């Protein structure tokens, strides 16, 4: 489904011109519900447009209609090189109802998307086509509306559940539903979507929502609901529901064959839309691509170094033998970042590593001499203003076959949900149900893939008790790095007041002009602050003013 993200207006105009006499063309700004939803092609186009309303963790090439920015910048994974969408306000604990962070605050955009879904539901009865197509479209939009609600609930807690389109004279004063009511609604909607969708789509519909996508989102929603922030009584029934939901995805089959399987190569997983590990994704092509390579590649390649990976994440990756990196790794005379586990080299770019055909140079001259400074540093002669401020870059998601960042068009998919997450969800839920053996099995399945075929690295986890829980959380941090999970995970675990309440750190690398030896110093890049109210986002003040019945999240009044 290569054209899934195209704008509805383009699709509608093409259909009208092809199907109508040019003298009878209806103005594009006055399509009636009947004219759209009585036509199978226009209805399909309308549904396609709903997919493009989901935020992505990358910036699209169409800046005027940008649909996302990674949550990695407002977690302990990364620092944003340019403070897009007021990232620093989140980092410094300055977020308020009046300063809500643009793309990070999805309230307005997702309620527009929900309204568009409701328009579909109120008009689908006009469509005259085969029942199989109607069921598929119903399933897709049911899934998409649930996706929008799931994101809102993860950020804000309970939100108003709106299932109809307001008329001009309708009373629009709608209060928030409770978190529990929202979870129940979302889960029921996802069950409904799963009953309408196929386990595997044909080639024509590849990339659309499937039964597996509905069950997988249900797994995530129930895991969040079972977690400490919301499940204050540690209700076992909630963990059981989360476990069952994850296992349903893992066990899903089509004609006796598992629908999903782990990709053998971790790095390559994120470069192709054909992996059977992918459960739900946003697809791109050369006509409607994105720029994740350009904006995240070091300045020496004329990139923007947007994702400045933080030192704490660098040091969270294990050594090949399963131990944690020693403090003396950065001592003078040593060469750091050696003998790490394979995912480290698939995820992060460090000084001295090969990247896009040459060695990366984040070091600066001991005397400030540009001619002796690294080409990827803030003393470079190439766009030094775009140098990474942490002196690390993100390798994960990068297509290293692209070498000219001035012309690069990236087409990698953005993966919303994949099987690896389901294994981690299941392991976490089973741990809380007391089945540590099963939890270890599924965590070790993830580590087995991470070894990349090497038998002598990343040993199996054998821990028990609280140590096992920490291993499960740590494995999730590494396996899902930069995939927009960490922001939510530290909040649902109620540890954000620790992880987000300490300085963001960088490494400074100085090369002696004479000896050519490098020294490494870990320094503070940004002071960060997290207050108790930051476990949830504030509802924008403009929305509160429109609907006085809305109650603001605690701590933001």
Coordinates of C-alpha atoms in Angstrom, one line a residue:
X1 CA 0.0 0.0 0.0
X2 CA 2.6 2.5 -1.2
X3 CA 0.3 5.5 -1.4
X4 CA -1.2 5.2 2.0
X5 CA 0.0 8.6 3.2
X6 CA -1.2 10.8 0.4
X7 CA -3.4 13.7 1.0
X8 CA -7.1 13.1 0.6
X9 CA -7.5 16.2 -1.6
X10 CA -5.1 14.8 -4.2
X11 CA -6.9 11.5 -4.3
X12 CA -10.3 13.1 -4.5
X13 CA -9.4 15.5 -7.3
X14 CA -7.9 12.6 -9.3
X15 CA -11.0 10.5 -8.9
X16 CA -13.4 13.4 -9.8
X17 CA -11.5 14.4 -12.9
X18 CA -11.3 10.7 -14.1
X19 CA -15.0 10.0 -13.4
X20 CA -16.9 13.2 -14.3
X21 CA -17.4 15.4 -17.2
X22 CA -15.2 18.4 -16.9
X23 CA -18.1 20.8 -17.0
X24 CA -19.8 19.0 -14.1
X25 CA -16.9 18.9 -11.6
X26 CA -18.0 19.5 -8.1
X27 CA -15.8 22.1 -6.3
X28 CA -13.3 20.3 -4.1
X29 CA -14.1 22.4 -1.1
X30 CA -17.8 21.4 -1.1
X31 CA -17.9 17.7 -1.3
X32 CA -20.9 16.3 0.5
X33 CA -20.9 13.3 2.7
X34 CA -23.2 11.5 0.3
X35 CA -20.9 12.2 -2.7
X36 CA -17.8 10.8 -0.8
X37 CA -19.3 7.9 1.0
X38 CA -21.5 6.6 -1.8
X39 CA -18.4 6.2 -4.0
X40 CA -16.1 3.2 -3.1
X41 CA -13.0 5.0 -4.5
X42 CA -13.6 8.2 -2.6
X43 CA -14.4 6.3 0.6
X44 CA -11.2 4.3 0.3
X45 CA -9.3 7.6 -0.2
X46 CA -11.0 9.1 2.9
X47 CA -9.9 6.1 5.0
X48 CA -6.3 6.3 3.6
X49 CA -6.0 9.9 4.8
X50 CA -6.7 8.9 8.3
X51 CA -3.5 6.8 8.5
X52 CA -1.5 10.0 7.7
X53 CA -2.9 11.6 10.9
X54 CA -1.0 9.3 13.2
X55 CA 2.1 11.0 14.5
X56 CA 5.5 9.5 13.7
X57 CA 8.8 9.6 15.5
X58 CA 10.5 11.4 12.6
X59 CA 10.1 14.6 10.7
X60 CA 8.5 14.3 7.3
X61 CA 9.8 16.2 4.3
X62 CA 6.5 18.2 4.2
X63 CA 7.3 20.7 7.0
X64 CA 4.0 22.5 6.5
X65 CA 2.2 19.4 7.5
X66 CA 4.7 17.8 9.7
X67 CA 3.2 14.8 11.6
X68 CA 5.7 14.1 14.3
X69 CA 8.9 14.5 16.3
X70 CA 10.5 11.8 18.4
X71 CA 9.7 11.4 22.1
X72 CA 13.4 10.5 22.5
X73 CA 14.2 14.2 22.9
X74 CA 12.0 14.6 26.0
X75 CA 13.3 11.4 27.7
X76 CA 16.7 10.3 29.0
X77 CA 17.7 9.0 25.5
X78 CA 18.6 12.2 23.7
X79 CA 19.0 15.9 23.5
X80 CA 17.5 17.9 20.6
X81 CA 20.1 19.8 18.8
X82 CA 17.8 22.7 18.0
X83 CA 14.9 22.7 20.5
X84 CA 12.2 22.0 18.0
X85 CA 8.7 21.9 19.4
X86 CA 10.0 23.4 22.7
X87 CA 11.8 20.2 23.7
X88 CA 13.9 22.0 26.2
X89 CA 10.8 23.1 28.1
X90 CA 10.0 19.5 28.8
X91 CA 13.7 18.8 29.7
X92 CA 13.8 21.7 32.2
X93 CA 10.4 21.0 33.8
X94 CA 8.9 24.2 32.4
X95 CA 6.0 22.7 30.5
X96 CA 2.6 24.5 31.3
X97 CA -0.9 24.6 29.8
X98 CA 0.3 27.6 27.8
X99 CA 3.6 26.0 26.7
X100 CA 2.6 22.5 25.6
X101 CA 5.3 21.6 23.2
X102 CA 3.7 21.6 19.7
X103 CA 3.8 18.2 18.2
X104 CA 4.4 16.5 21.6
X105 CA 0.9 17.6 22.7
X106 CA -1.4 15.6 20.5
X107 CA -4.7 16.8 22.0
X108 CA -5.9 19.1 19.2
X109 CA -4.6 17.0 16.3
X110 CA -5.9 13.7 17.6
X111 CA -9.4 15.1 18.4
X112 CA -9.5 16.4 14.8
X113 CA -8.5 12.9 13.7
X114 CA -11.2 11.3 15.9
X115 CA -13.8 13.7 14.4
X116 CA -12.8 12.5 11.0
X117 CA -13.2 8.9 12.1
X118 CA -16.6 9.7 13.5
X119 CA -17.6 11.3 10.2
X120 CA -16.8 7.9 8.5
X121 CA -18.9 5.9 11.0
X122 CA -21.9 8.2 10.6
X123 CA -21.8 7.9 6.8
X124 CA -20.5 4.4 6.0
X125 CA -24.1 3.2 5.6
X126 CA -24.2 5.2 2.3
X127 CA -21.5 2.9 0.7
X128 CA -22.8 0.3 -1.7
X129 CA -20.1 -2.3 -2.2
X130 CA -19.3 -5.8 -1.1
X131 CA -19.5 -6.6 2.6
X132 CA -15.9 -7.8 2.8
X133 CA -14.7 -4.3 1.8
X134 CA -17.1 -2.6 4.2
X135 CA -15.9 -4.8 7.0
X136 CA -12.3 -4.0 6.2
X137 CA -12.9 -0.3 6.2
X138 CA -14.9 -0.5 9.4
X139 CA -12.2 -2.4 11.0
X140 CA -9.4 0.0 9.9
X141 CA -11.2 3.1 11.1
X142 CA -12.2 1.4 14.3
X143 CA -8.6 0.6 14.9
X144 CA -7.3 4.1 14.0
X145 CA -9.8 5.8 16.3
X146 CA -8.7 3.5 19.1
X147 CA -5.0 4.3 18.2
X148 CA -5.7 8.0 18.6
X149 CA -7.5 7.5 21.9
X150 CA -4.7 5.2 23.2
X151 CA -2.1 7.9 22.5
X152 CA -4.2 10.6 24.2
X153 CA -4.8 8.4 27.3
X154 CA -1.1 7.6 27.5
X155 CA -0.2 11.3 27.6
X156 CA -3.1 12.8 29.5
X157 CA -4.9 10.1 31.4
X158 CA -8.7 10.1 31.1
X159 CA -10.0 12.1 28.2
X160 CA -13.5 12.8 26.8
X161 CA -14.8 9.8 24.7
X162 CA -16.6 11.3 21.7
X163 CA -18.3 8.9 19.3
X164 CA -20.3 11.3 17.2
X165 CA -19.9 14.4 15.1
X166 CA -21.1 17.6 16.8
X167 CA -23.5 19.8 14.8
X168 CA -23.3 23.6 14.9
X169 CA -26.1 23.8 17.4
X170 CA -25.1 20.9 19.6
X171 CA -23.9 21.2 23.2
X172 CA -20.2 20.5 22.9
X173 CA -19.5 20.7 26.7
X174 CA -18.0 17.3 27.3
X175 CA -16.3 16.2 30.5
X176 CA -13.3 13.8 30.8
X177 CA -14.0 10.1 31.2
X178 CA -12.0 8.3 33.8
X179 CA -8.8 6.5 32.8
X180 CA -10.5 3.2 33.5
X181 CA -13.5 4.1 31.3
X182 CA -11.1 5.1 28.5
X183 CA -9.2 1.8 28.7
X184 CA -12.4 -0.2 28.6
X185 CA -13.6 1.7 25.6
X186 CA -10.3 1.3 23.7
X187 CA -10.0 -2.4 24.5
X188 CA -13.6 -3.0 23.3
X189 CA -13.0 -1.1 20.1
X190 CA -9.8 -3.0 19.4
X191 CA -11.6 -6.3 20.0
X192 CA -14.2 -5.1 17.5
X193 CA -11.5 -4.1 15.0
X194 CA -9.8 -7.5 15.4
X195 CA -13.1 -9.3 14.5
X196 CA -13.4 -7.3 11.3
X197 CA -9.8 -7.4 10.0
X198 CA -7.7 -10.1 8.4
X199 CA -4.7 -11.6 10.0
X200 CA -2.7 -11.1 6.8
X201 CA -3.6 -8.5 4.1
X202 CA -3.2 -9.2 0.4
X203 CA -0.6 -7.3 -1.6
X204 CA -3.0 -4.6 -2.5
X205 CA -3.8 -3.8 1.1
X206 CA -0.3 -4.4 2.5
X207 CA 0.5 -2.0 5.3
X208 CA -3.1 -1.4 6.4
X209 CA -4.3 -2.3 9.9
X210 CA -4.7 -6.0 10.5
X211 CA -6.1 -8.2 13.2
X212 CA -2.6 -8.5 14.7
X213 CA -2.3 -4.7 14.8
X214 CA -5.5 -4.5 16.8
X215 CA -4.5 -7.2 19.2
X216 CA -1.0 -5.7 19.6
X217 CA -2.3 -2.2 20.5
X218 CA -4.6 -3.9 23.0
X219 CA -1.5 -5.5 24.5
X220 CA 0.2 -2.2 24.9
X221 CA -2.9 -0.5 26.4
X222 CA -3.5 -3.2 28.9
X223 CA 0.2 -3.3 29.9
X224 CA 0.2 0.4 30.6
X225 CA -3.1 0.0 32.6
X226 CA -1.5 -2.8 34.7
X227 CA 1.6 -0.8 35.5
X228 CA 2.3 0.9 38.9
X229 CA 1.3 4.4 37.9
X230 CA -2.3 3.3 37.2
X231 CA -2.5 0.0 39.0
X232 CA -1.8 1.3 42.5
X233 CA -3.2 -1.8 44.1
X234 CA -1.1 -4.2 41.9
X235 CA -4.3 -5.9 40.8
X236 CA -3.3 -9.3 39.5
X237 CA -6.3 -9.4 37.1
X238 CA -4.9 -6.4 35.2
X239 CA -1.5 -8.2 34.7
X240 CA -3.3 -11.3 33.6
X241 CA -5.3 -9.4 31.0
X242 CA -2.0 -7.8 29.7
X243 CA -0.3 -11.2 29.6
X244 CA -3.1 -12.8 27.6
X245 CA -3.3 -9.9 25.2
X246 CA 0.5 -10.1 24.4
X247 CA 0.3 -13.9 24.0
X248 CA -2.6 -13.7 21.6
X249 CA -0.3 -11.7 19.3
X250 CA 2.6 -14.0 19.7
X251 CA 0.5 -17.1 19.0
X252 CA -1.4 -15.6 16.0
X253 CA -1.3 -17.9 13.0
X254 CA -2.5 -18.0 9.4
X255 CA -3.0 -21.4 7.9
X256 CA -0.9 -22.9 10.7
X257 CA 2.1 -20.5 10.2
X258 CA 2.9 -17.8 12.7
X259 CA 1.9 -14.4 11.3
X260 CA 4.9 -12.6 13.0
X261 CA 8.5 -13.6 13.7
X262 CA 11.6 -11.8 14.9
X263 CA 13.8 -10.4 12.2
X264 CA 17.1 -12.2 12.2
X265 CA 19.1 -8.9 11.8
X266 CA 18.3 -6.2 14.3
X267 CA 19.8 -3.3 12.3
X268 CA 18.1 -4.3 9.0
X269 CA 14.7 -4.6 10.7
X270 CA 14.3 -0.8 10.6
X271 CA 15.3 -0.4 7.0
X272 CA 12.6 -2.4 5.1
X273 CA 8.8 -2.5 5.2
X274 CA 8.9 -6.2 4.4
X275 CA 10.0 -7.6 7.8
X276 CA 7.6 -10.1 9.4
X277 CA 8.4 -8.6 12.8
X278 CA 6.5 -5.5 11.9
X279 CA 2.9 -5.4 13.2
X280 CA 2.0 -1.8 12.3
X281 CA 3.9 0.9 10.5
X282 CA 3.8 4.0 8.5
X283 CA 5.2 3.5 5.0
X284 CA 7.1 6.0 2.8
X285 CA 8.4 6.0 -0.8
X286 CA 10.5 8.3 -3.0
X287 CA 7.4 10.5 -3.8
X288 CA 6.5 10.9 -0.1
X289 CA 9.6 10.3 1.8
X290 CA 11.1 11.8 5.0
X291 CA 14.5 13.1 6.1
X292 CA 15.5 11.0 9.1
X293 CA 19.0 10.4 7.5
X294 CA 19.8 14.0 6.8
X295 CA 18.6 15.4 10.1
X296 CA 20.3 12.8 12.2
X297 CA 23.6 12.5 10.4
X298 CA 26.7 14.4 11.7
X299 CA 27.5 17.8 10.3
X300 CA 30.7 16.6 8.5
X301 CA 28.3 14.8 6.1
X302 CA 26.2 18.1 5.9
X303 CA 23.7 16.5 8.3
X304 CA 22.0 18.2 11.2
X305 CA 22.9 15.9 14.2
X306 CA 19.4 16.4 15.5
X307 CA 19.4 13.4 17.8
X308 CA 22.3 14.0 20.3
X309 CA 22.4 10.7 22.1
X310 CA 23.0 11.1 25.8
X311 CA 25.9 9.6 27.8
X312 CA 23.6 7.7 30.1
X313 CA 22.0 5.7 27.2
X314 CA 25.5 5.0 25.8
X315 CA 26.6 3.6 29.1
X316 CA 23.3 1.5 29.5
X317 CA 24.4 -0.8 26.7
X318 CA 26.1 -3.9 28.1
X319 CA 29.6 -5.2 27.3
X320 CA 29.7 -8.3 25.1
X321 CA 30.1 -10.5 28.2
X322 CA 26.9 -9.1 29.8
X323 CA 28.7 -6.8 32.3
X324 CA 28.1 -3.1 32.4
X325 CA 30.8 -0.7 31.0
X326 CA 33.5 0.1 33.6
X327 CA 34.1 3.7 34.6
X328 CA 37.7 3.5 33.5
X329 CA 36.6 3.0 29.9
X330 CA 37.0 6.7 29.4
X331 CA 40.4 7.0 31.1
X332 CA 43.2 8.6 29.2
X333 CA 44.9 6.2 26.8
X334 CA 42.0 3.8 26.5
X335 CA 39.8 3.4 23.4
X336 CA 36.2 3.5 24.7
X337 CA 33.1 1.8 23.2
X338 CA 34.9 -1.5 22.4
X339 CA 33.5 -4.9 23.1
X340 CA 29.9 -3.8 23.5
X341 CA 26.9 -5.9 22.7
X342 CA 25.8 -5.9 19.0
X343 CA 22.8 -3.6 19.4
X344 CA 25.1 -0.8 20.5
X345 CA 26.8 -0.7 17.2
X346 CA 23.5 -0.9 15.4
X347 CA 22.1 2.1 17.3
X348 CA 24.7 4.7 18.2
X349 CA 27.5 6.4 16.3
X350 CA 30.7 7.2 18.3
X351 CA 33.9 8.9 17.6
X352 CA 36.3 6.8 15.5
X353 CA 33.6 4.4 14.2
X354 CA 33.0 3.8 10.5
X355 CA 29.8 5.5 9.2
X356 CA 28.7 6.2 5.7
X357 CA 32.0 5.2 4.3
X358 CA 34.5 7.0 6.6
X359 CA 35.6 7.3 10.2
X360 CA 33.6 9.7 12.4
X361 CA 35.5 12.6 14.0
X362 CA 33.8 14.2 16.9
X363 CA 37.1 15.3 18.6
X364 CA 38.3 18.9 18.9
X365 CA 41.8 20.2 18.7
X366 CA 43.7 20.7 22.0
X367 CA 44.6 24.2 20.8
X368 CA 41.3 25.1 19.1
X369 CA 42.9 24.8 15.7
X370 CA 40.1 24.0 13.1
X371 CA 42.6 22.3 10.8
X372 CA 43.4 19.8 13.6
X373 CA 39.7 19.3 14.7
X374 CA 37.4 16.6 13.7
X375 CA 35.2 17.1 10.6
X376 CA 32.1 16.2 12.7
X377 CA 32.9 18.5 15.6
X378 CA 31.9 22.0 16.6
X379 CA 35.3 23.2 15.3
X380 CA 34.7 21.7 11.9
X381 CA 35.0 23.7 8.7
X382 CA 31.7 22.0 7.6
X383 CA 28.5 23.5 9.1
X384 CA 30.0 23.5 12.6
X385 CA 26.6 24.9 13.9
X386 CA 25.1 21.5 13.2
X387 CA 27.6 19.5 15.2
X388 CA 26.2 17.1 17.8
X389 CA 26.3 18.7 21.2
X390 CA 26.7 15.4 23.0
X391 CA 29.3 14.1 20.5
X392 CA 27.2 11.1 19.7
X393 CA 24.7 10.4 16.9
X394 CA 21.9 8.0 16.3
X395 CA 22.7 5.1 13.9
X396 CA 19.4 3.2 14.4
X397 CA 17.0 3.7 11.5
X398 CA 19.7 5.1 9.3
X399 CA 20.1 4.0 5.7
X400 CA 23.9 4.1 5.4
X401 CA 23.8 3.5 1.7
X402 CA 22.8 7.2 1.4
X403 CA 25.9 9.3 1.2
X404 CA 24.8 12.7 -0.2
X405 CA 22.7 14.3 2.5
X406 CA 21.8 17.2 0.3
X407 CA 19.8 15.0 -2.0
X408 CA 18.9 12.1 0.3
X409 CA 15.3 11.0 0.5
X410 CA 14.6 8.5 3.2
X411 CA 12.0 5.8 2.7
X412 CA 12.4 3.6 5.8
X413 CA 9.1 2.8 7.5
X414 CA 8.3 4.2 10.9
X415 CA 7.4 1.1 13.0
X416 CA 4.7 1.7 15.6
X417 CA 4.4 -1.8 16.9
X418 CA 6.6 -4.9 16.3
X419 CA 6.8 -8.4 17.7
X420 CA 9.9 -7.6 19.8
X421 CA 7.6 -5.3 21.9
X422 CA 5.1 -8.1 22.4
X423 CA 7.8 -10.4 23.8
X424 CA 8.8 -7.7 26.2
X425 CA 5.2 -7.0 27.1
X426 CA 4.6 -10.6 27.8
X427 CA 7.8 -11.1 29.9
X428 CA 6.9 -8.1 32.1
X429 CA 3.3 -9.2 32.6
X430 CA 4.4 -12.8 33.4
X431 CA 6.9 -11.5 35.9
X432 CA 4.2 -9.7 37.8
X433 CA 2.1 -12.8 37.7
X434 CA 4.9 -14.7 39.5
X435 CA 6.0 -16.8 36.5
X436 CA 9.6 -15.8 36.4
X437 CA 10.6 -18.7 34.3
X438 CA 8.4 -17.7 31.4
X439 CA 9.5 -14.1 31.8
X440 CA 13.2 -15.2 31.4
X441 CA 12.3 -17.3 28.3
X442 CA 10.9 -14.3 26.4
X443 CA 13.6 -11.8 27.5
X444 CA 16.2 -14.3 26.4
X445 CA 14.5 -14.7 23.0
X446 CA 15.1 -11.0 22.5
X447 CA 18.7 -11.4 23.6
X448 CA 19.3 -14.4 21.4
X449 CA 18.3 -12.3 18.3
X450 CA 20.5 -9.4 19.6
X451 CA 23.5 -11.7 19.5
X452 CA 23.4 -11.6 15.7
X453 CA 24.5 -15.3 15.4
X454 CA 27.4 -14.9 17.8
X455 CA 27.3 -17.5 20.6
X456 CA 29.8 -15.9 22.9
X457 CA 28.1 -12.6 23.6
X458 CA 25.2 -11.3 25.6
X459 CA 24.6 -14.3 27.9
X460 CA 21.1 -15.3 28.9
X461 CA 19.5 -13.6 31.9
X462 CA 19.3 -15.8 34.9
X463 CA 18.3 -13.3 37.6
X464 CA 15.3 -13.7 39.9
X465 CA 13.2 -11.4 42.1
X466 CA 13.7 -7.7 41.9
X467 CA 16.9 -8.2 40.0
X468 CA 14.9 -9.9 37.2
X469 CA 12.4 -7.0 37.1
X470 CA 15.3 -4.6 36.6
X471 CA 16.7 -6.8 33.9
X472 CA 13.4 -6.8 32.1
X473 CA 13.1 -3.0 32.3
X474 CA 16.7 -2.6 31.2
X475 CA 16.2 -5.0 28.2
X476 CA 13.2 -2.9 27.1
X477 CA 15.3 0.3 27.3
X478 CA 17.9 -1.1 25.0
X479 CA 15.8 -3.1 22.6
X480 CA 13.3 -0.3 22.0
X481 CA 15.7 2.6 22.1
X482 CA 14.5 5.7 20.1
X483 CA 11.2 4.0 19.2
X484 CA 9.1 6.3 21.4
X485 CA 8.7 3.9 24.2
X486 CA 11.0 5.2 26.9
X487 CA 9.0 8.4 27.6
X488 CA 5.9 6.3 28.5
X489 CA 7.8 3.4 30.2
X490 CA 9.5 5.5 32.9
X491 CA 6.1 7.2 33.7
X492 CA 4.1 4.0 33.9
X493 CA 6.8 2.5 36.1
X494 CA 6.8 5.6 38.3
X495 CA 10.5 6.1 38.0
X496 CA 10.5 9.3 35.8
X497 CA 11.2 11.4 38.9
X498 CA 14.6 9.6 39.0
X499 CA 15.4 9.1 35.3
X500 CA 14.3 12.6 34.2
X501 CA 15.6 14.5 37.3
X502 CA 19.3 14.3 36.6
X503 CA 21.6 16.2 34.2
X504 CA 21.8 15.2 30.6
X505 CA 25.4 14.4 30.0
X506 CA 27.7 14.5 27.0
X507 CA 31.3 13.5 26.2
X508 CA 34.0 15.9 25.2
X509 CA 36.9 14.5 23.2
X510 CA 40.1 16.4 22.8
X511 CA 42.9 15.3 20.5
X512 CA 46.4 16.5 21.2
X513 CA 47.7 18.4 18.2
X514 CA 51.2 16.9 18.7
X515 CA 50.8 13.3 20.1
X516 CA 47.4 12.7 18.4
X517 CA 46.2 11.0 21.6
X518 CA 42.6 11.6 22.7
X519 CA 41.3 12.4 26.1
X520 CA 37.7 11.9 27.1
X521 CA 35.7 13.9 29.7
X522 CA 32.1 13.4 30.6
X523 CA 30.3 16.7 31.2
X524 CA 26.9 18.1 31.8
X525 CA 25.1 19.1 28.6
X526 CA 21.8 20.2 30.2
X527 CA 20.3 20.5 33.6
X528 CA 17.0 18.7 33.8
X529 CA 14.0 18.9 36.1
X530 CA 11.0 16.7 36.6
X531 CA 8.1 17.5 38.9
X532 CA 5.2 15.2 40.0
X533 CA 2.8 16.8 37.6
X534 CA 5.0 15.8 34.7
X535 CA 3.8 12.2 34.8
X536 CA 1.0 13.5 32.7
X537 CA 0.9 16.3 30.1
X538 CA -1.1 19.4 30.6
X539 CA -4.3 19.9 28.6
X540 CA -3.7 23.1 26.5
X541 CA -5.3 26.1 28.1
X542 CA -7.0 27.0 24.8
X543 CA -8.9 23.6 25.0
X544 CA -9.8 24.3 28.7
X545 CA -11.2 27.7 27.7
X546 CA -13.3 26.1 24.9
X547 CA -14.7 23.4 27.2
X548 CA -14.9 24.7 30.8
X549 CA -16.1 21.2 31.9
X550 CA -12.6 19.8 31.4
X551 CA -10.6 19.4 34.5
X552 CA -6.9 20.1 34.2
X553 CA -4.3 17.5 35.3
X554 CA -3.0 17.9 38.8
X555 CA -0.3 20.5 39.3
X556 CA -1.0 22.6 36.3
X557 CA -3.7 24.9 37.6

